[in-house]
Coordinates of N, CA and C in Angstrom, one line a residue:
M1 N 0.8 -1.2 0.0 CA 0.0 0.0 0.0 C 0.9 1.2 0.0
A2 N 0.6 2.2 -0.9 CA 1.4 3.4 -1.0 C 1.2 4.3 0.2
T3 N 2.1 5.1 0.5 CA 2.1 6.0 1.7 C 2.1 7.5 1.3
L4 N 1.3 8.3 2.0 CA 1.4 9.7 1.9 C 2.2 10.2 3.0
Y5 N 3.3 10.9 2.7 CA 4.2 11.5 3.7 C 4.0 13.0 3.8
G6 N 3.7 13.5 5.0 CA 3.7 15.0 5.2 C 5.0 15.3 5.9
V7 N 5.9 16.0 5.1 CA 7.3 16.2 5.6 C 7.5 17.6 5.9
G8 N 7.8 17.9 7.2 CA 8.2 19.2 7.5 C 9.7 19.5 7.1
V9 N 9.9 20.6 6.4 CA 11.2 20.9 5.8 C 11.9 22.1 6.6
G10 N 11.2 22.5 7.7 CA 11.9 23.5 8.5 C 11.6 24.9 8.0
P11 N 12.1 25.9 8.7 CA 11.7 27.3 8.4 C 12.5 28.0 7.3
G12 N 13.5 27.4 6.8 CA 14.2 28.1 5.7 C 15.7 27.6 5.5
D13 N 16.4 27.4 6.6 CA 17.8 27.0 6.5 C 17.8 25.5 6.1
P14 N 18.3 25.1 5.0 CA 18.3 23.7 4.5 C 19.0 22.8 5.5
E15 N 19.9 23.3 6.3 CA 20.6 22.5 7.3 C 19.7 22.1 8.5
L16 N 18.5 22.7 8.6 CA 17.6 22.3 9.6 C 16.7 21.2 9.2
L17 N 16.8 20.7 8.0 CA 16.1 19.4 7.7 C 16.5 18.3 8.6
T18 N 15.6 17.5 9.0 CA 15.9 16.3 9.8 C 16.5 15.2 8.9
L19 N 17.2 14.3 9.5 CA 17.8 13.2 8.8 C 16.7 12.3 8.2
K20 N 15.6 12.2 8.9 CA 14.5 11.4 8.4 C 13.9 12.0 7.2
A21 N 13.7 13.4 7.2 CA 13.2 14.1 6.1 C 14.1 13.9 4.8
V22 N 15.4 14.0 5.0 CA 16.3 13.9 3.9 C 16.2 12.4 3.3
R23 N 16.1 11.4 4.2 CA 16.0 10.1 3.7 C 14.8 9.9 2.8
I24 N 13.6 10.4 3.3 CA 12.4 10.2 2.5 C 12.4 11.1 1.2
L25 N 12.9 12.3 1.3 CA 13.0 13.1 0.1 C 13.9 12.5 -1.0
S26 N 15.0 11.8 -0.5 CA 16.0 11.3 -1.5 C 15.4 10.2 -2.3
S27 N 14.3 9.5 -1.9 CA 13.7 8.4 -2.7 C 12.3 8.8 -3.1
A28 N 11.9 10.0 -3.1 CA 10.6 10.4 -3.5 C 10.2 10.1 -4.9
Q29 N 9.1 9.4 -5.1 CA 8.6 9.2 -6.5 C 7.7 10.4 -7.0
V30 N 6.9 10.9 -6.1 CA 6.0 12.0 -6.4 C 6.1 13.0 -5.2
V31 N 6.3 14.3 -5.6 CA 6.4 15.3 -4.5 C 5.4 16.4 -4.8
A32 N 4.7 16.8 -3.8 CA 3.6 17.9 -3.9 C 4.0 19.0 -2.9
Y33 N 3.6 20.2 -3.3 CA 3.9 21.4 -2.5 C 3.1 22.6 -2.9
P34 N 2.8 23.5 -1.9 CA 2.1 24.7 -2.3 C 3.1 25.7 -2.9
A35 N 2.6 26.5 -3.8 CA 3.4 27.5 -4.5 C 2.5 28.7 -4.8
N36 N 3.2 29.8 -5.2 CA 2.5 31.0 -5.6 C 2.0 30.8 -7.0
P37 N 1.2 31.8 -7.5 CA 0.7 31.6 -8.9 C 1.8 31.4 -10.0
H38 N 3.0 31.9 -9.7 CA 4.1 31.7 -10.6 C 4.8 30.4 -10.5
G39 N 4.4 29.6 -9.5 CA 5.0 28.3 -9.3 C 6.2 28.3 -8.4
D40 N 6.5 29.4 -7.8 CA 7.6 29.5 -6.8 C 7.2 29.0 -5.5
S41 N 8.0 28.2 -4.9 CA 7.7 27.5 -3.6 C 8.9 27.6 -2.6
V42 N 8.6 28.2 -1.5 CA 9.6 28.2 -0.4 C 10.0 26.8 0.0
A43 N 9.0 26.0 0.2 CA 9.3 24.6 0.7 C 10.2 23.9 -0.3
L44 N 9.9 24.0 -1.6 CA 10.7 23.4 -2.6 C 12.1 23.9 -2.6
S45 N 12.3 25.3 -2.4 CA 13.6 25.9 -2.4 C 14.4 25.3 -1.3
I46 N 13.8 24.9 -0.2 CA 14.5 24.4 1.0 C 14.9 22.9 0.7
A47 N 14.0 22.1 0.2 CA 14.2 20.7 0.1 C 14.6 20.2 -1.3
G48 N 14.5 21.0 -2.3 CA 14.6 20.5 -3.7 C 15.9 19.9 -4.0
H49 N 17.0 20.3 -3.3 CA 18.3 19.7 -3.5 C 18.4 18.2 -3.3
H50 N 17.5 17.7 -2.4 CA 17.5 16.3 -2.0 C 16.6 15.4 -2.8
L51 N 15.8 16.0 -3.7 CA 14.8 15.3 -4.5 C 15.5 14.6 -5.7
P52 N 15.1 13.4 -6.1 CA 15.6 12.8 -7.3 C 15.2 13.6 -8.5
A53 N 16.0 13.6 -9.5 CA 15.6 14.3 -10.8 C 14.4 13.7 -11.4
T54 N 14.1 12.4 -11.1 CA 13.0 11.7 -11.7 C 11.7 11.9 -11.0
A55 N 11.7 12.6 -9.9 CA 10.5 12.8 -9.1 C 9.4 13.6 -9.9
E56 N 8.2 13.2 -9.9 CA 7.1 13.9 -10.5 C 6.7 15.0 -9.5
H57 N 6.3 16.2 -10.0 CA 6.0 17.3 -9.1 C 4.5 17.6 -9.3
I58 N 3.8 17.7 -8.2 CA 2.4 18.2 -8.2 C 2.4 19.6 -7.5
V59 N 2.2 20.6 -8.3 CA 2.3 22.0 -7.8 C 0.9 22.5 -7.4
M60 N 0.7 22.9 -6.2 CA -0.6 23.4 -5.7 C -0.5 24.9 -5.7
A61 N -0.7 25.5 -6.8 CA -0.5 27.0 -7.0 C -1.7 27.7 -6.4
M62 N -1.5 28.7 -5.6 CA -2.6 29.5 -5.0 C -2.1 30.9 -4.7
D63 N -3.1 31.8 -4.6 CA -2.9 33.1 -4.1 C -2.9 33.1 -2.6
F64 N -1.8 33.7 -2.0 CA -1.7 33.7 -0.5 C -2.4 35.0 0.0
V65 N -3.7 34.9 0.0 CA -4.5 36.0 0.4 C -5.6 35.5 1.4
P66 N -6.2 36.5 2.2 CA -7.2 36.0 3.2 C -8.4 35.2 2.6
D67 N -8.8 35.6 1.4 CA -9.9 34.9 0.7 C -9.4 33.5 0.4
R68 N -10.0 32.4 1.0 CA -9.6 31.1 0.9 C -9.9 30.4 -0.4
R69 N -10.7 31.0 -1.3 CA -11.1 30.3 -2.5 C -10.0 29.7 -3.3
S70 N -9.0 30.5 -3.6 CA -7.8 30.1 -4.4 C -7.1 28.9 -3.7
A71 N -6.9 29.0 -2.4 CA -6.2 28.0 -1.6 C -7.1 26.7 -1.6
N72 N -8.4 26.8 -1.4 CA -9.2 25.7 -1.3 C -9.2 24.9 -2.7
A73 N -9.3 25.7 -3.8 CA -9.3 25.1 -5.1 C -7.9 24.3 -5.3
A74 N -6.8 24.9 -4.9 CA -5.5 24.3 -5.1 C -5.4 23.0 -4.3
Y75 N -5.9 23.0 -3.0 CA -5.8 21.8 -2.2 C -6.8 20.8 -2.7
D76 N -7.9 21.2 -3.2 CA -8.9 20.2 -3.8 C -8.2 19.5 -5.0
S77 N -7.6 20.3 -5.9 CA -7.0 19.7 -7.1 C -5.8 18.8 -6.7
G78 N -5.0 19.4 -5.7 CA -3.8 18.6 -5.3 C -4.2 17.3 -4.7
A79 N -5.2 17.3 -3.8 CA -5.7 16.1 -3.2 C -6.1 15.0 -4.2
E80 N -6.8 15.5 -5.3 CA -7.3 14.5 -6.3 C -6.1 13.9 -7.0
Q81 N -5.1 14.7 -7.3 CA -3.9 14.2 -8.0 C -3.1 13.3 -7.1
I82 N -3.0 13.6 -5.8 CA -2.3 12.8 -4.8 C -3.0 11.5 -4.7
A83 N -4.4 11.5 -4.6 CA -5.1 10.2 -4.4 C -4.9 9.3 -5.6
A84 N -4.8 9.9 -6.8 CA -4.6 9.1 -8.0 C -3.3 8.4 -8.0
R85 N -2.2 9.1 -7.6 CA -0.9 8.5 -7.5 C -0.9 7.4 -6.5
L86 N -1.5 7.7 -5.3 CA -1.5 6.7 -4.3 C -2.2 5.4 -4.8
A87 N -3.4 5.6 -5.4 CA -4.1 4.5 -6.0 C -3.3 3.6 -7.0
A88 N -2.4 4.3 -7.6 CA -1.5 3.6 -8.6 C -0.3 3.0 -7.9
G89 N -0.2 3.1 -6.6 CA 0.8 2.4 -5.9 C 2.1 3.3 -5.7
Q90 N 2.0 4.6 -6.0 CA 3.1 5.5 -5.8 C 3.1 6.2 -4.5
D91 N 4.2 6.2 -3.7 CA 4.3 7.1 -2.5 C 4.3 8.5 -2.9
V92 N 3.7 9.4 -2.1 CA 3.7 10.8 -2.4 C 4.2 11.5 -1.2
V93 N 5.1 12.5 -1.4 CA 5.8 13.3 -0.4 C 5.2 14.7 -0.5
V94 N 4.6 15.2 0.5 CA 4.1 16.6 0.5 C 5.1 17.4 1.4
L95 N 5.6 18.4 0.8 CA 6.5 19.3 1.5 C 5.8 20.4 2.2
C96 N 6.2 20.6 3.4 CA 5.5 21.7 4.2 C 6.6 22.5 5.0
E97 N 6.5 23.8 4.8 CA 7.4 24.7 5.6 C 7.2 24.5 7.1
G98 N 8.3 24.6 7.8 CA 8.2 24.4 9.2 C 7.8 23.0 9.6
D99 N 6.7 22.9 10.5 CA 6.2 21.6 10.9 C 4.8 21.4 10.2
P100 N 4.6 20.2 9.7 CA 3.3 20.0 8.9 C 2.0 20.3 9.7
L101 N 2.0 20.2 11.0 CA 0.8 20.3 11.8 C 0.8 21.5 12.7
L102 N 1.7 22.4 12.6 CA 1.7 23.7 13.4 C 1.5 24.8 12.4
F103 N 0.3 25.2 12.2 CA -0.1 26.2 11.2 C 0.4 25.8 9.8
G104 N 0.5 24.5 9.6 CA 1.1 23.9 8.4 C 0.1 23.6 7.3
S105 N 0.6 23.8 6.1 CA -0.3 23.5 4.9 C -0.8 22.1 4.8
F106 N 0.0 21.1 5.3 CA -0.4 19.7 5.2 C -1.7 19.5 5.9
A107 N -2.0 20.2 6.9 CA -3.3 20.0 7.7 C -4.5 20.2 6.8
Y108 N -4.3 21.0 5.7 CA -5.5 21.3 4.8 C -5.7 20.1 3.8
L109 N -4.6 19.3 3.6 CA -4.8 18.1 2.8 C -5.4 16.9 3.5
L110 N -5.1 16.8 4.8 CA -5.5 15.6 5.5 C -7.0 15.3 5.4
P111 N -7.9 16.2 5.5 CA -9.3 15.9 5.4 C -9.7 15.6 3.9
R112 N -8.9 15.9 3.0 CA -9.2 15.8 1.6 C -8.8 14.5 0.9
V113 N -7.9 13.7 1.6 CA -7.5 12.5 1.0 C -8.4 11.3 1.5
P114 N -8.4 10.2 0.7 CA -9.3 9.1 1.1 C -9.0 8.6 2.5
T115 N -10.0 8.3 3.3 CA -9.9 7.9 4.7 C -9.0 6.7 4.9
A116 N -8.9 5.8 3.9 CA -8.1 4.6 4.0 C -6.6 4.8 3.7
T117 N -6.2 6.1 3.4 CA -4.9 6.4 3.0 C -3.9 6.1 4.2
R118 N -2.8 5.5 3.9 CA -1.7 5.3 4.9 C -0.9 6.6 4.9
I119 N -0.8 7.2 6.1 CA -0.2 8.5 6.2 C 0.9 8.5 7.2
E120 N 2.0 9.1 6.9 CA 3.1 9.3 7.9 C 3.5 10.8 7.9
V121 N 3.5 11.4 9.1 CA 3.9 12.7 9.3 C 5.3 12.8 9.8
V122 N 6.1 13.5 9.2 CA 7.5 13.7 9.6 C 7.6 15.1 10.2
P123 N 7.8 15.2 11.5 CA 7.8 16.6 12.1 C 9.0 17.3 11.6
G124 N 8.9 18.7 11.5 CA 9.9 19.5 11.1 C 10.3 20.5 12.2
V125 N 11.4 21.2 12.0 CA 11.8 22.2 12.9 C 10.9 23.4 12.7
S126 N 10.2 23.8 13.7 CA 9.1 24.8 13.5 C 9.7 26.2 13.6
S127 N 8.9 27.2 13.0 CA 9.3 28.6 13.1 C 9.3 29.1 14.5
L128 N 8.5 28.5 15.4 CA 8.4 28.9 16.8 C 9.7 28.7 17.5
T129 N 10.3 27.5 17.4 CA 11.6 27.2 18.1 C 12.7 27.9 17.4
T130 N 12.6 28.1 16.0 CA 13.7 28.8 15.3 C 13.7 30.2 15.7
C131 N 12.6 30.9 15.8 CA 12.6 32.3 16.2 C 13.1 32.4 17.7
A132 N 12.8 31.5 18.5 CA 13.3 31.6 19.9 C 14.9 31.5 19.9
A133 N 15.4 30.6 19.0 CA 16.8 30.4 18.9 C 17.5 31.6 18.4
A134 N 16.8 32.2 17.3 CA 17.4 33.4 16.7 C 17.5 34.6 17.7
A135 N 16.4 34.7 18.6 CA 16.3 35.8 19.5 C 17.1 35.4 20.8
M136 N 17.5 34.2 21.0 CA 18.2 33.7 22.1 C 17.4 34.0 23.4
R137 N 16.1 33.7 23.4 CA 15.3 33.9 24.6 C 14.4 32.7 24.8
P138 N 14.1 32.4 26.0 CA 13.2 31.2 26.3 C 11.8 31.5 25.9
L139 N 11.1 30.5 25.4 CA 9.7 30.7 25.1 C 8.8 30.7 26.3
A140 N 9.2 29.9 27.3 CA 8.5 29.8 28.6 C 9.4 29.2 29.6
L141 N 9.2 29.5 30.8 CA 10.0 28.9 31.9 C 9.1 28.3 33.0
G142 N 9.7 27.2 33.6 CA 9.0 26.6 34.7 C 7.6 26.1 34.4
S143 N 6.6 26.6 35.1 CA 5.2 26.3 35.0 C 4.5 27.3 34.1
E144 N 5.2 28.2 33.5 CA 4.5 29.3 32.6 C 3.8 28.6 31.5
P145 N 2.6 29.0 31.2 CA 1.9 28.6 29.9 C 2.4 29.5 28.8
L146 N 2.5 28.9 27.6 CA 2.8 29.6 26.4 C 1.7 29.7 25.5
L147 N 1.3 30.9 25.0 CA 0.2 31.1 24.1 C 0.7 31.3 22.7
C148 N 0.2 30.5 21.7 CA 0.5 30.7 20.3 C -0.7 31.3 19.6
L149 N -0.6 32.4 18.9 CA -1.7 33.1 18.3 C -1.4 33.4 16.9
P150 N -2.3 33.3 16.0 CA -2.2 33.9 14.6 C -2.5 35.4 14.6
A151 N -1.7 36.1 14.0 CA -1.9 37.6 13.9 C -3.2 37.9 13.2
T152 N -3.7 37.0 12.5 CA -4.9 37.3 11.7 C -6.2 37.3 12.5
L153 N -6.1 37.1 13.8 CA -7.3 37.2 14.6 C -7.8 38.7 14.6
P154 N -9.1 38.9 14.7 CA -9.6 40.3 14.9 C -9.0 40.9 16.2
A155 N -8.9 42.2 16.1 CA -8.3 43.0 17.2 C -8.9 42.6 18.6
A156 N -10.2 42.6 18.7 CA -10.9 42.3 19.9 C -10.5 40.9 20.5
D157 N -10.4 39.9 19.6 CA -10.1 38.6 20.0 C -8.7 38.5 20.4
L158 N -7.8 39.2 19.8 CA -6.4 39.3 20.2 C -6.3 39.8 21.6
A159 N -7.0 40.9 21.8 CA -6.9 41.6 23.2 C -7.4 40.6 24.2
R160 N -8.5 39.9 24.0 CA -9.1 39.0 25.0 C -8.1 37.9 25.2
A161 N -7.5 37.3 24.2 CA -6.6 36.2 24.3 C -5.4 36.5 25.1
L162 N -4.9 37.8 25.0 CA -3.7 38.2 25.6 C -3.8 38.6 27.1
D163 N -5.1 38.7 27.5 CA -5.3 39.2 28.9 C -4.7 38.2 29.9
G164 N -3.8 38.6 30.7 CA -3.2 37.8 31.8 C -2.2 36.8 31.3
V165 N -1.8 36.8 30.1 CA -0.9 35.8 29.5 C 0.5 36.1 30.0
A166 N 1.3 35.0 30.3 CA 2.7 35.2 30.7 C 3.6 35.3 29.6
A167 N 3.4 34.5 28.5 CA 4.3 34.5 27.4 C 3.5 34.2 26.1
V168 N 3.9 34.8 25.0 CA 3.1 34.6 23.8 C 4.0 34.6 22.6
A169 N 3.6 33.8 21.6 CA 4.2 33.9 20.2 C 3.1 34.2 19.2
V170 N 3.3 35.2 18.5 CA 2.3 35.6 17.5 C 2.9 35.3 16.1
F171 N 2.2 34.4 15.4 CA 2.6 34.0 14.1 C 2.0 34.9 13.0
K172 N 2.7 34.9 11.8 CA 2.2 35.4 10.6 C 1.8 36.9 10.7
V173 N 2.8 37.7 11.2 CA 2.5 39.1 11.6 C 2.1 39.9 10.4
G174 N 3.1 40.1 9.5 CA 2.8 40.8 8.2 C 2.1 42.1 8.4
R175 N 1.0 42.2 7.6 CA 0.2 43.5 7.6 C -0.6 43.7 8.9
H176 N -0.5 42.8 9.8 CA -1.3 42.9 11.0 C -0.4 43.5 12.2
L177 N 0.8 44.0 11.8 CA 1.7 44.4 12.9 C 1.1 45.4 13.8
A178 N 0.5 46.5 13.3 CA 0.0 47.6 14.1 C -1.1 47.1 15.1
T179 N -2.0 46.2 14.6 CA -3.0 45.6 15.4 C -2.4 44.8 16.5
V180 N -1.4 44.0 16.2 CA -0.8 43.1 17.2 C -0.1 44.0 18.2
A181 N 0.7 45.0 17.8 CA 1.4 45.8 18.7 C 0.5 46.5 19.7
A182 N -0.7 47.0 19.2 CA -1.6 47.7 20.0 C -2.2 46.7 21.1
A183 N -2.5 45.5 20.7 CA -3.0 44.5 21.6 C -1.9 44.1 22.7
L184 N -0.7 44.0 22.3 CA 0.4 43.7 23.2 C 0.6 44.8 24.2
Q185 N 0.5 46.1 23.7 CA 0.6 47.2 24.6 C -0.5 47.2 25.6
Q186 N -1.7 47.0 25.1 CA -2.9 47.0 26.0 C -2.8 45.9 27.1
A187 N -2.1 44.8 26.7 CA -2.0 43.6 27.7 C -0.8 43.7 28.6
G188 N 0.0 44.8 28.4 CA 1.3 44.9 29.2 C 2.4 44.0 28.7
L189 N 2.4 43.6 27.5 CA 3.4 42.7 26.9 C 4.3 43.3 25.9
A190 N 4.2 44.6 25.6 CA 4.9 45.2 24.6 C 6.4 45.4 25.0
E191 N 6.6 45.7 26.2 CA 8.0 45.9 26.7 C 8.9 44.7 26.5
G192 N 10.0 44.9 25.7 CA 10.9 43.8 25.5 C 10.5 42.8 24.4
A193 N 9.3 43.0 23.8 CA 8.9 42.1 22.7 C 9.9 42.2 21.5
V194 N 10.1 41.1 20.9 CA 11.0 41.1 19.7 C 10.2 40.6 18.5
C195 N 10.5 41.2 17.4 CA 9.9 40.7 16.1 C 11.0 40.1 15.3
V196 N 10.8 38.8 15.0 CA 11.8 38.0 14.2 C 11.3 37.9 12.8
I197 N 12.1 38.4 11.9 CA 11.7 38.4 10.4 C 12.5 37.3 9.7
R198 N 11.8 36.4 9.0 CA 12.4 35.4 8.2 C 13.5 34.6 8.9
A199 N 13.1 34.0 10.0 CA 14.0 33.3 10.9 C 14.8 32.2 10.1
S200 N 16.1 32.2 10.2 CA 17.0 31.2 9.6 C 17.3 31.4 8.2
H201 N 16.7 32.4 7.5 CA 17.0 32.8 6.2 C 18.2 33.7 6.2
P202 N 18.9 33.9 5.1 CA 20.1 34.8 5.1 C 19.7 36.2 5.4
D203 N 18.5 36.6 5.1 CA 18.1 38.0 5.4 C 17.3 38.1 6.8
Q204 N 17.6 37.2 7.7 CA 16.9 37.2 9.0 C 17.2 38.6 9.7
K205 N 16.2 39.1 10.4 CA 16.3 40.3 11.2 C 15.6 40.1 12.5
L206 N 16.2 40.8 13.5 CA 15.6 40.8 14.9 C 15.4 42.3 15.2
L207 N 14.1 42.7 15.5 CA 13.8 44.1 15.7 C 12.9 44.2 17.0
S208 N 13.1 45.3 17.7 CA 12.2 45.6 18.8 C 10.9 46.0 18.2
L209 N 9.8 46.0 19.0 CA 8.5 46.4 18.5 C 8.5 47.8 17.9
P210 N 9.1 48.8 18.5 CA 9.2 50.1 17.9 C 9.9 50.1 16.6
E211 N 11.0 49.4 16.5 CA 11.8 49.3 15.3 C 10.9 48.7 14.1
A212 N 10.2 47.6 14.5 CA 9.4 47.0 13.5 C 8.3 48.0 13.0
L213 N 7.7 48.7 13.9 CA 6.6 49.6 13.6 C 7.0 50.8 12.7
H214 N 8.3 51.1 12.8 CA 8.8 52.3 12.0 C 9.5 51.9 10.7
R215 N 9.4 50.6 10.4 CA 9.9 50.2 9.1 C 9.0 50.7 8.0
P216 N 9.5 51.5 7.0 CA 8.6 52.1 6.0 C 7.8 51.1 5.2
D217 N 8.4 49.9 5.0 CA 7.7 48.8 4.2 C 7.1 47.8 5.0
G218 N 7.0 48.0 6.4 CA 6.3 47.0 7.2 C 7.2 45.8 7.4
V219 N 6.6 44.7 7.8 CA 7.3 43.4 8.0 C 6.6 42.4 7.1
P220 N 7.3 41.4 6.7 CA 6.7 40.4 5.8 C 5.8 39.4 6.6
Y221 N 5.1 38.6 5.8 CA 4.2 37.6 6.4 C 4.9 36.7 7.3
F222 N 6.1 36.2 6.9 CA 6.9 35.3 7.7 C 7.6 36.1 8.8
S223 N 6.9 36.7 9.7 CA 7.5 37.4 10.9 C 6.7 36.9 12.1
M224 N 7.4 36.8 13.2 CA 6.8 36.4 14.5 C 7.2 37.3 15.6
I225 N 6.3 37.6 16.5 CA 6.6 38.4 17.6 C 6.6 37.5 18.9
L226 N 7.7 37.6 19.6 CA 7.8 36.9 20.9 C 7.7 37.9 22.0
A227 N 6.9 37.6 23.0 CA 6.7 38.6 24.1 C 6.5 37.8 25.4
R228 N 6.9 38.4 26.5 CA 6.6 37.8 27.8 C 6.4 38.9 28.8
R229 N 5.6 38.6 29.8 CA 5.3 39.6 30.8 C 6.6 39.9 31.7
P230 N 6.9 41.1 31.9 CA 8.1 41.5 32.7 C 7.9 40.9 34.1
S231 N 9.0 40.4 34.7 CA 8.9 39.9 36.1 C 8.5 41.0 37.1
P232 N 7.7 40.6 38.1 CA 7.3 41.6 39.0 C 8.4 42.1 39.9

């Protein structure tokens, strides 16, 4: 029976690929991955060096915008093609930036493939731990809870979620920076917060919240804010 592999390829640095990921990639028969409308894929740029030249590519091209119609159509089409390859006895490797199941694209394919599919998920180095390493700061200590939030939440929901939180990681900041910064300020978490831009990429940047807010071109989608409540 053929296997569907959801392989986390890490946040950007190819050296953060796991040994298991490299082993599976090196023998891939069919590889699938999300891409922009021009066919460019960050996941492929990370992992492509390890793929056989003979591997068939299934490109799930989509517009990365809040409107989910383009993404849903791409995942529907991709799932159909993946199911056909699996039915023909071919293993399929799906590339996913970071970890497949932490805000990962592979999670959108899972409910779309046949229920009898044999699936193996290969965890990847997540952007969460990579940003913490880049900033050289702990995510949480002792019995502290850690809250992970998408920046895409409405402002009121962000404010409610942050109330009383000890430590937080805000994913996918991008154009939501000002809203996130205001919510952090309201919650008493803005002091010492750090914005990590494109963690582990050659153009990685670490900025304070004021520095991020004063960038004339804002911050990219792949930015994360790490904040923790000051010690009393």
